[in-house]
Every structure is written in C-alpha cells, then in structure tokens.
PDB file of C-alpha atoms in Angstrom:
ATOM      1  CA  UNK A  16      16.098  64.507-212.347  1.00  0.00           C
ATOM      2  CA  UNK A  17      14.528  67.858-212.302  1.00  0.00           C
ATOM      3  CA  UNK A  18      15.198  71.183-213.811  1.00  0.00           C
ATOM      4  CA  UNK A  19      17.774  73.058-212.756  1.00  0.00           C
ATOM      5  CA  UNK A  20      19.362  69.217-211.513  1.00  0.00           C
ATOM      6  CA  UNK A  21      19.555  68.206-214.862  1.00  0.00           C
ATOM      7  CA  UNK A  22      21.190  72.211-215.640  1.00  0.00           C
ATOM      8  CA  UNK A  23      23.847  71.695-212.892  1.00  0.00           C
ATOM      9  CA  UNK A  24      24.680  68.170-214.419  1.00  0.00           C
ATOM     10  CA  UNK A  25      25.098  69.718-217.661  1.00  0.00           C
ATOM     11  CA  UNK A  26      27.730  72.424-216.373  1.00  0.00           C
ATOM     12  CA  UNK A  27      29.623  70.260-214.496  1.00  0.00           C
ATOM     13  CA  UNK A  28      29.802  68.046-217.816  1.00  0.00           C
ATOM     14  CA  UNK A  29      31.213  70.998-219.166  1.00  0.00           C
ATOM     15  CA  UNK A  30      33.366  72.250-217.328  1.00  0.00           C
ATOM     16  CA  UNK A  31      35.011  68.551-217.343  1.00  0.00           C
ATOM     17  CA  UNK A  32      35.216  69.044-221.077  1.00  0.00           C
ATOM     18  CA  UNK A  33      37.193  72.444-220.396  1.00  0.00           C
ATOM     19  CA  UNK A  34      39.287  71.391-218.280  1.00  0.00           C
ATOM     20  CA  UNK A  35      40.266  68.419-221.058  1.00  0.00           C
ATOM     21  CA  UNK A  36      40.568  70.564-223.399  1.00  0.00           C
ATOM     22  CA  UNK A  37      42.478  73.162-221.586  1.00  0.00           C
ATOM     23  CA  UNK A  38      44.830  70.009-220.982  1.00  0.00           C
ATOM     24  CA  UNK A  39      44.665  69.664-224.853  1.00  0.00           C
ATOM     25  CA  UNK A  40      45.281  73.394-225.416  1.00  0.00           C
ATOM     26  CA  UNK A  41      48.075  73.635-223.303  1.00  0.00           C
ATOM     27  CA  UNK A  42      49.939  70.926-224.908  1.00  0.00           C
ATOM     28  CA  UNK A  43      48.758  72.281-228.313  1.00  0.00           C
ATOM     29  CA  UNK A  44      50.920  75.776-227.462  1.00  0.00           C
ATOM     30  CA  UNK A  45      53.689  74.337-226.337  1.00  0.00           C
ATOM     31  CA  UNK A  46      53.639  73.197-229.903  1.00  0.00           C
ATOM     32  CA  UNK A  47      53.426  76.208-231.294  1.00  0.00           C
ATOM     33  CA  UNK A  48      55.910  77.237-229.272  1.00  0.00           C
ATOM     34  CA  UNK A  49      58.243  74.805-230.863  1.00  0.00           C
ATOM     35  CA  UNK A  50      57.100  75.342-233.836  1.00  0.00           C
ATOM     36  CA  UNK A  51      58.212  78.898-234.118  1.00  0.00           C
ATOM     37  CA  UNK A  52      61.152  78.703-231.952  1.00  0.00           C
ATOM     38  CA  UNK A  53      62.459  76.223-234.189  1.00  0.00           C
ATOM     39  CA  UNK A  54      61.068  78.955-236.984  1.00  0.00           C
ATOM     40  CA  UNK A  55      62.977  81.132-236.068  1.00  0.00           C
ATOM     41  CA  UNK A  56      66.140  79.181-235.398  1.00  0.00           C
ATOM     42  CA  UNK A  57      65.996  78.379-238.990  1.00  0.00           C
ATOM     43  CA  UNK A  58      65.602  82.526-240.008  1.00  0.00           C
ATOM     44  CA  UNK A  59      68.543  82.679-237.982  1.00  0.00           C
ATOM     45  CA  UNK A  60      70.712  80.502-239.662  1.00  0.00           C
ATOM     46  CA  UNK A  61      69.653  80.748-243.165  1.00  0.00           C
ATOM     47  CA  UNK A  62      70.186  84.486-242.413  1.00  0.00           C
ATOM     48  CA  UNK A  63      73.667  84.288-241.295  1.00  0.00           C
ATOM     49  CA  UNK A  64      74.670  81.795-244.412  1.00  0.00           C
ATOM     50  CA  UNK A  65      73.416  84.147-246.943  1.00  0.00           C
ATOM     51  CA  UNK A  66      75.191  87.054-245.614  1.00  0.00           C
ATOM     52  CA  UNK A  67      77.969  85.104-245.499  1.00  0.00           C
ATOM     53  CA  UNK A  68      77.888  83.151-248.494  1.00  0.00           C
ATOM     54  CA  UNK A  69      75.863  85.351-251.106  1.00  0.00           C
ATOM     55  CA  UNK A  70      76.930  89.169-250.505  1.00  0.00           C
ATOM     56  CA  UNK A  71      74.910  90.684-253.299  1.00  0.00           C
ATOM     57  CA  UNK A  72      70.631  92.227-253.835  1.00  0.00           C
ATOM     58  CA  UNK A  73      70.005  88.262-254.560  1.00  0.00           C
ATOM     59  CA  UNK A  74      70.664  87.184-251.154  1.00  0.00           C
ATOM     60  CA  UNK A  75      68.030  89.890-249.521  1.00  0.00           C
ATOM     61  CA  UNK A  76      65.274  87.725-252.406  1.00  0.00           C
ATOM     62  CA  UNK A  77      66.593  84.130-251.382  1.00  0.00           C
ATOM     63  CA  UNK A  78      66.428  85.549-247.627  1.00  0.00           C
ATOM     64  CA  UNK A  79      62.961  86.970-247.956  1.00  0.00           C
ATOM     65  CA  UNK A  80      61.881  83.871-249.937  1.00  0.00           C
ATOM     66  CA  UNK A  81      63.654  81.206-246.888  1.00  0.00           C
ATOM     67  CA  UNK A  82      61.261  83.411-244.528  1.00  0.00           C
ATOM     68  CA  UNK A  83      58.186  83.909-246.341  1.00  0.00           C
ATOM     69  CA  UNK A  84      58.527  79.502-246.234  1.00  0.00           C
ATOM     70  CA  UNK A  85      59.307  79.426-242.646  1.00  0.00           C
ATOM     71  CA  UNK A  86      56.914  81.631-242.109  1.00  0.00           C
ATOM     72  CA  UNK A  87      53.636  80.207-244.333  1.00  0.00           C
ATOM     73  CA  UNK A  88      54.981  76.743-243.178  1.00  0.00           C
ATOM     74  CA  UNK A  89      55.214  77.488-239.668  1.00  0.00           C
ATOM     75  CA  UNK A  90      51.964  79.162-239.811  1.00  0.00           C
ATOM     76  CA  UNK A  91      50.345  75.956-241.657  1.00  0.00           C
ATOM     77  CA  UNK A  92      51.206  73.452-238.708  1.00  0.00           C
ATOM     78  CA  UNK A  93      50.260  76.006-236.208  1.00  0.00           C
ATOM     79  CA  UNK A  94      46.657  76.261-237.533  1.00  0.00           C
ATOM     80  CA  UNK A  95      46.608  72.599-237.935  1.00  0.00           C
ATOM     81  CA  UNK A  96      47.691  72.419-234.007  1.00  0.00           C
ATOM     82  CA  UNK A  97      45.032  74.572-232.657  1.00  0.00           C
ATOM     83  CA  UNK A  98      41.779  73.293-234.765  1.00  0.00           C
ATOM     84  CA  UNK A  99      40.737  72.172-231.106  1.00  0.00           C
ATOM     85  CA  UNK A 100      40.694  75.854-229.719  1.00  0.00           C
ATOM     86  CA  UNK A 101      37.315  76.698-231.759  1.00  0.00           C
ATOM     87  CA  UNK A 102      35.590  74.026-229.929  1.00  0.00           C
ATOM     88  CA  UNK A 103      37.167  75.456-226.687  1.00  0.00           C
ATOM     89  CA  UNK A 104      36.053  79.037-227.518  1.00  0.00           C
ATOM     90  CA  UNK A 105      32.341  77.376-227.771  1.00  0.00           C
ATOM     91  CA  UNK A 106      32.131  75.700-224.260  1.00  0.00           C
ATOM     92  CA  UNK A 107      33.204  78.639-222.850  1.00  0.00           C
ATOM     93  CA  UNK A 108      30.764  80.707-224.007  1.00  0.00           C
ATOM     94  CA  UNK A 109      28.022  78.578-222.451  1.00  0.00           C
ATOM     95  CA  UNK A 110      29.963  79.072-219.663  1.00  0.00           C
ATOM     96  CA  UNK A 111      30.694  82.657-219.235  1.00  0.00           C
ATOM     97  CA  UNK A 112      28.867  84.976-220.681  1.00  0.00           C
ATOM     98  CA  UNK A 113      31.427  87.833-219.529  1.00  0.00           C
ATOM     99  CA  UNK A 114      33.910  85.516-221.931  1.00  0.00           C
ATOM    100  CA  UNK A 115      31.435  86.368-224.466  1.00  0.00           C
ATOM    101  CA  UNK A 116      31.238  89.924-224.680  1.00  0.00           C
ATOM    102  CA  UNK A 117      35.419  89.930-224.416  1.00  0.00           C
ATOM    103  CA  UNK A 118      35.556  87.954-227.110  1.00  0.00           C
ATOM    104  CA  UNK A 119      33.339  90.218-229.413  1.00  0.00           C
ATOM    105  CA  UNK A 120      35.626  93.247-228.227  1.00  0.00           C
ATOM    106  CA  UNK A 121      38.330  91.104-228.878  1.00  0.00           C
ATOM    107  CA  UNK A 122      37.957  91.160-232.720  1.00  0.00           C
ATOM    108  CA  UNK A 123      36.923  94.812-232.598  1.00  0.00           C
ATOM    109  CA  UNK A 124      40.436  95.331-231.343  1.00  0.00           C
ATOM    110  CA  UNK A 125      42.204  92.754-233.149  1.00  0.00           C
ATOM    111  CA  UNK A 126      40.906  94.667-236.511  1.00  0.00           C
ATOM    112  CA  UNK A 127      42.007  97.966-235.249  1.00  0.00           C
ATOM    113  CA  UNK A 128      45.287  97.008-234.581  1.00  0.00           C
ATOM    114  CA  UNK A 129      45.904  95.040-237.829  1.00  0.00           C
ATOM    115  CA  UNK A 130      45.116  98.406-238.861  1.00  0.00           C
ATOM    116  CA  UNK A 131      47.359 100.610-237.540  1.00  0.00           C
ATOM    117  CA  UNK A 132      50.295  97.829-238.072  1.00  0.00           C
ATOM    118  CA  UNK A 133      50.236  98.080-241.919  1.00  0.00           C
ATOM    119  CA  UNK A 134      50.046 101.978-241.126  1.00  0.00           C
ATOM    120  CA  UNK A 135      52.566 101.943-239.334  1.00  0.00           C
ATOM    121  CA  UNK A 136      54.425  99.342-241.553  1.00  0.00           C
ATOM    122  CA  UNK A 137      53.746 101.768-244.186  1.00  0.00           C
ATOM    123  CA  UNK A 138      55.333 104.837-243.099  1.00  0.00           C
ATOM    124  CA  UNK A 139      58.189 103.325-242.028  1.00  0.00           C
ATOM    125  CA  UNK A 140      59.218 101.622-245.352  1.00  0.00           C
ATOM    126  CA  UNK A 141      58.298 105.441-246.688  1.00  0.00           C
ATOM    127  CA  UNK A 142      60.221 107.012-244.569  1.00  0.00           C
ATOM    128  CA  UNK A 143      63.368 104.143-244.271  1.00  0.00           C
ATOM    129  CA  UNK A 144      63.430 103.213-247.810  1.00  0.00           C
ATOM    130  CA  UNK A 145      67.142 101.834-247.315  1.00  0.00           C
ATOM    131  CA  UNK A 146      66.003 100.097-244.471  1.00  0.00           C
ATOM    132  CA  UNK A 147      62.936  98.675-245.600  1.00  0.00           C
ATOM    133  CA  UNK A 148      63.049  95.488-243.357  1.00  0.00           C
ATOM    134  CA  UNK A 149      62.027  98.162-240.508  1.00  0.00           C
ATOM    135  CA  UNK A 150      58.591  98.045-241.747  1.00  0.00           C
ATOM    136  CA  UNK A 151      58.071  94.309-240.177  1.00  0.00           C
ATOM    137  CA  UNK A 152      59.207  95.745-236.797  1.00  0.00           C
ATOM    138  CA  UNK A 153      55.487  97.101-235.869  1.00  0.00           C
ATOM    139  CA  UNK A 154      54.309  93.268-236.615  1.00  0.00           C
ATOM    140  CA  UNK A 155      56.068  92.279-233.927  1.00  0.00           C
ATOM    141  CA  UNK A 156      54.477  94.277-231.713  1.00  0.00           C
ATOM    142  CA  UNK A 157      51.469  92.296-233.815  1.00  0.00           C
ATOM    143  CA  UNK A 158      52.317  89.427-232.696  1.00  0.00           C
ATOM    144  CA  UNK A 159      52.634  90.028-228.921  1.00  0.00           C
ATOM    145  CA  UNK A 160      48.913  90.772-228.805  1.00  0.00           C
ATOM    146  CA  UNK A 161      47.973  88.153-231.126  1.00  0.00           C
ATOM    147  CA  UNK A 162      49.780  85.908-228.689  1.00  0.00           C
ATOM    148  CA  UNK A 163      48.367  87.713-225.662  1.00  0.00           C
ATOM    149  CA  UNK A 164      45.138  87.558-227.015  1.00  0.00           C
ATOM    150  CA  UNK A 165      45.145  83.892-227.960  1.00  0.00           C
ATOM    151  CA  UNK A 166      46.182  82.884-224.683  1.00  0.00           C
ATOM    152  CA  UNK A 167      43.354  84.454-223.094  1.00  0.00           C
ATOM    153  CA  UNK A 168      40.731  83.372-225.539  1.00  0.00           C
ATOM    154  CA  UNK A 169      42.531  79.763-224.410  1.00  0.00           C
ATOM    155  CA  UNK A 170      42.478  79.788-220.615  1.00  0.00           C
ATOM    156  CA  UNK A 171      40.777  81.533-218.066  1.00  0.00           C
ATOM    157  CA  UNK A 172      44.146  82.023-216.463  1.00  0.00           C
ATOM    158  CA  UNK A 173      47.193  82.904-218.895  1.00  0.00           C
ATOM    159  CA  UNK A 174      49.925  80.215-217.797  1.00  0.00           C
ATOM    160  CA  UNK A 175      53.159  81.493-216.765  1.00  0.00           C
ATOM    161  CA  UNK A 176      55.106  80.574-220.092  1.00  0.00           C
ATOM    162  CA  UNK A 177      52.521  82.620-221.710  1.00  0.00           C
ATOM    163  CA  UNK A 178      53.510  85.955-220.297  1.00  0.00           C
ATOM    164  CA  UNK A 179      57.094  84.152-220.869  1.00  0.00           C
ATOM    165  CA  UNK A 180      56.623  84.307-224.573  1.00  0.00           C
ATOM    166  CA  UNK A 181      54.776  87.323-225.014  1.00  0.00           C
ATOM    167  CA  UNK A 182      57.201  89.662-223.200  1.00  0.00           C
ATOM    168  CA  UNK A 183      60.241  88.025-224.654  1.00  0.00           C
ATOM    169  CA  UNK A 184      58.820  88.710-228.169  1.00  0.00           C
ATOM    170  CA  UNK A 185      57.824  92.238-226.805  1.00  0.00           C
ATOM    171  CA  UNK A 186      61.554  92.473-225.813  1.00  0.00           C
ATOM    172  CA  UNK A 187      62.608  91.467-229.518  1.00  0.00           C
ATOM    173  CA  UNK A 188      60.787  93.997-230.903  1.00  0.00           C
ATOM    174  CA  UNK A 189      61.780  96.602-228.953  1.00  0.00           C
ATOM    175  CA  UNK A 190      65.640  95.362-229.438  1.00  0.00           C
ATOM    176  CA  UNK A 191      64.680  96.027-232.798  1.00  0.00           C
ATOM    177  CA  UNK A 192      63.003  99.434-232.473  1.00  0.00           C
ATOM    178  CA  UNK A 193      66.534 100.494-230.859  1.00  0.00           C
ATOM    179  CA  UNK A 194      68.544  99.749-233.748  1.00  0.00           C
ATOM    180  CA  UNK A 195      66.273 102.514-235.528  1.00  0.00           C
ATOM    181  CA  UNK A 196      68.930 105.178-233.756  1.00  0.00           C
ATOM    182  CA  UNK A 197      72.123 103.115-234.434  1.00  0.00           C
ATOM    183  CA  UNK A 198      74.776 104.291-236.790  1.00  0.00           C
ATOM    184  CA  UNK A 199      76.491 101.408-236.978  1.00  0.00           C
ATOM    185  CA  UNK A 200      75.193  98.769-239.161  1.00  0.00           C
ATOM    186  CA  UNK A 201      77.709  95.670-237.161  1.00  0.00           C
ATOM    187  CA  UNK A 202      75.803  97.096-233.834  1.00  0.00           C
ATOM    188  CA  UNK A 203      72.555  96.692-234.897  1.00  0.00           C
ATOM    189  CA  UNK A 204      73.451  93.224-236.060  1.00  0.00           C
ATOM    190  CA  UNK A 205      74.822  92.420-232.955  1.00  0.00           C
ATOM    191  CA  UNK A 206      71.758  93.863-231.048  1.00  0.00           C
ATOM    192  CA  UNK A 207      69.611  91.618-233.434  1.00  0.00           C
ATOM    193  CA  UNK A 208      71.330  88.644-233.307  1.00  0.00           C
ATOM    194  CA  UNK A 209      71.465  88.475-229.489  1.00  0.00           C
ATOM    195  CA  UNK A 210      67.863  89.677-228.927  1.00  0.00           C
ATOM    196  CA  UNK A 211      66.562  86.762-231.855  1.00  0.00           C
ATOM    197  CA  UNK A 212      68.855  83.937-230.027  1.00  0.00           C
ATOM    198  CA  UNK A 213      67.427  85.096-226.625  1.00  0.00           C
ATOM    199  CA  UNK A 214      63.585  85.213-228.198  1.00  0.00           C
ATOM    200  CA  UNK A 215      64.452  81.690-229.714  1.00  0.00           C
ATOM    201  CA  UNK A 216      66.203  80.572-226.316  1.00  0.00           C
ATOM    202  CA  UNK A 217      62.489  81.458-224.504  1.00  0.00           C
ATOM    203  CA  UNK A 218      60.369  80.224-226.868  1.00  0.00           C
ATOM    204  CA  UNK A 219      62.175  76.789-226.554  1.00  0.00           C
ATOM    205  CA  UNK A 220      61.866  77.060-222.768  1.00  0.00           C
ATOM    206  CA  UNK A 221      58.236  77.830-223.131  1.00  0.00           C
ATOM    207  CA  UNK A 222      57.226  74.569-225.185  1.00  0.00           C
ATOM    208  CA  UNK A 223      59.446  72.698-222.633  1.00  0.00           C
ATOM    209  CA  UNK A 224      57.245  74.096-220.022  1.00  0.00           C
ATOM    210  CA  UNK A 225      53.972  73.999-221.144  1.00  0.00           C
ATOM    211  CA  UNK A 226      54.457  70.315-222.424  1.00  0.00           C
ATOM    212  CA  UNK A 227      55.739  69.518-218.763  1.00  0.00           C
ATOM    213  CA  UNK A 228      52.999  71.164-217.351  1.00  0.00           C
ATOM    214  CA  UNK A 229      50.061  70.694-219.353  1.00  0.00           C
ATOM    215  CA  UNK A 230      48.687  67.850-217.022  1.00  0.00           C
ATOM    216  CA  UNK A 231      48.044  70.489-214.183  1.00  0.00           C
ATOM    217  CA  UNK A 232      44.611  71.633-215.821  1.00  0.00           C
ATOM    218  CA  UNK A 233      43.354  67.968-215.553  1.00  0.00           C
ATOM    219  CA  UNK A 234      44.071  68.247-211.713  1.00  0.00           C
ATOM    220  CA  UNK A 235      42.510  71.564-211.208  1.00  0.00           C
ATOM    221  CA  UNK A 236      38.427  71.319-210.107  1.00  0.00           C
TER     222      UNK A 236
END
C-alpha cells in the first residue's frame, strides 16, 4: 500500500469513527436533554411548594439553595455524559481544518460573551434590586449559545431537535425579558410558569427525539 493509499485508508477509518461517535453523541444529548428537562421540572415544582408552603425571605434561600443543587447536579451528570465529545472534537480536526479555525473563534466568542453576561447580569441586579432574580435572565440567553455552540462543535449538521431546544430556551428567555414591563406580579408568574412548562415540554420532546433518532448517523456514508 502506497502513500497517499495508505492516507485515504486512514480517513475513511476516520470518518467511520465519526460517524460512531456522532451516533454516540447524539444519544449522549438526548441525555442531556433529559437531564435538564427533568432539571427543570424539579425547579418548577420545588418552586411552586415553597411559595406555597413557606411565604417568608427563607423560602427565596431554600429556593435558591433547591436550584443551585439541581443545577451543580444536573451539570455533574451532564459533563459525565459528554466526556466522549473531546475525543470527537479531535477526529474532526484531522478532518477539517475549516472545523479548526471555528473552533479557535469559537472560544474567542464564548469568552466574550461570558463577558458581557455577568455585565449584563450586573446592571440588572443594580438597577432591579427588588427584582434581583432578573439578573439570571441574560444567562439564558447564555445558554442558547452554549447550546448552539455545542451542537455545532458536535455535528457537522445541527440535528433538528437541536434548533428545537435552542429556540425554545431562546423563547424562555425572552418570556422572561417581557415580564421586565409587567406591573402585575400574578402576570408575570403566569407568563413564567407557562413559558418554563413549555421549555420543559420541548426539552422532553427533544431527548425523545434524539434517542429515537440517534441511529441515523450510523446509516449516513
């Protein structure tokens, strides 16, 4: 076998590998999916119990303490979900070297926008002291390109669910942003509550569907 033979051999050997591990990946974000869906299901609830149950300032502490948990706990099995992406992230970039320089603009941007999120965090829990919990509204907005992002550092071609989740989050967050200009506080619960059961409703639909569809990328090539 010759020189550029034994180079061709070696791609396609790769590109196998990709494609099982895009297989992988898939399955490994309708996971995460799940994960957070079910993450936020339990914000939800433990939400609606304490305002319920425990009308005074310690409610807001054993609310923010329930979702600093569901949070750091949610975030723990999601790292532990996508230890296969790294090796992903490595193929490709022996594959395409256009991948490459993305992905070093990627963090460029990723830092930039951290950035301007605790800014913006910032100002808002200056300027909305009685509203503090405003100032997690611009990591939402986070948290749509973090998603976005991921997804594209994952496949060459962002499934469907994945613009599923990342515009239903977007859609959340924007819910959110509209409550800013709301008098009443029983509207802007209701606005919340229905735009967090329909982000929870989606993100359950998107693990269905990625763990349904994951196969597909073994098929493709």
């Amino acid at each position: 076998m010759n020189g550029p033979e034994y180079s061709e051999k070696l791609d396609e050997i790769a590109r196998i590998a990709v494609r099982r591990q895009s297989y992988m990946l898939r399955r490994s974000w309708g996971m995460y999916y799940a994960i957070w869906a079910s993450g936020f299901t339990f914000m939800l609830l433990s939400s609606i119990i304490i305002f319920t149950f425990v009308r005074n300032p310690a409610g807001y502490l054993i609310l923010l303490s329930s979702i600093f948990f569901i949070v750091f706990f949610s975030g723990y099995l999601s790292r532990r979900v996508f230890r296969i992406a790294a090796r992903t992230e490595d193929l490709r970039h022996l594959l395409d070297d256009k991948y490459h320089a993305w992905s070093r603009r990627y963090t460029v941007y990723y830092w930039v926008i951290f950035i301007l999120t605790l800014i913006a965090a910032a100002v808002l829990g200056h300027i909305m002291p009685k509203y503090s919990y405003y100032s997690a509204v611009p990591f939402l907005y986070f948290i749509s390109y973090y998603v976005y992002s991921h997804l594209r550092r994952s496949f060459e071609k962002i499934p469907s669910e994945g613009y599923v989740s990342i515009f239903s989050m977007l859609a959340f967050a924007i819910a959110l942003t509209s409550t800013m200009f709301t008098v009443s506080s029983y509207l802007r619960g209701i606005i919340a509550l229905i735009s967090l059961t329909a982000l929870i409703a989606s993100w359950f639909w998107c693990s269905i569907y990625a763990l349904y569809h994951a196969r597909e990328g073994l098929e493709i090539g």
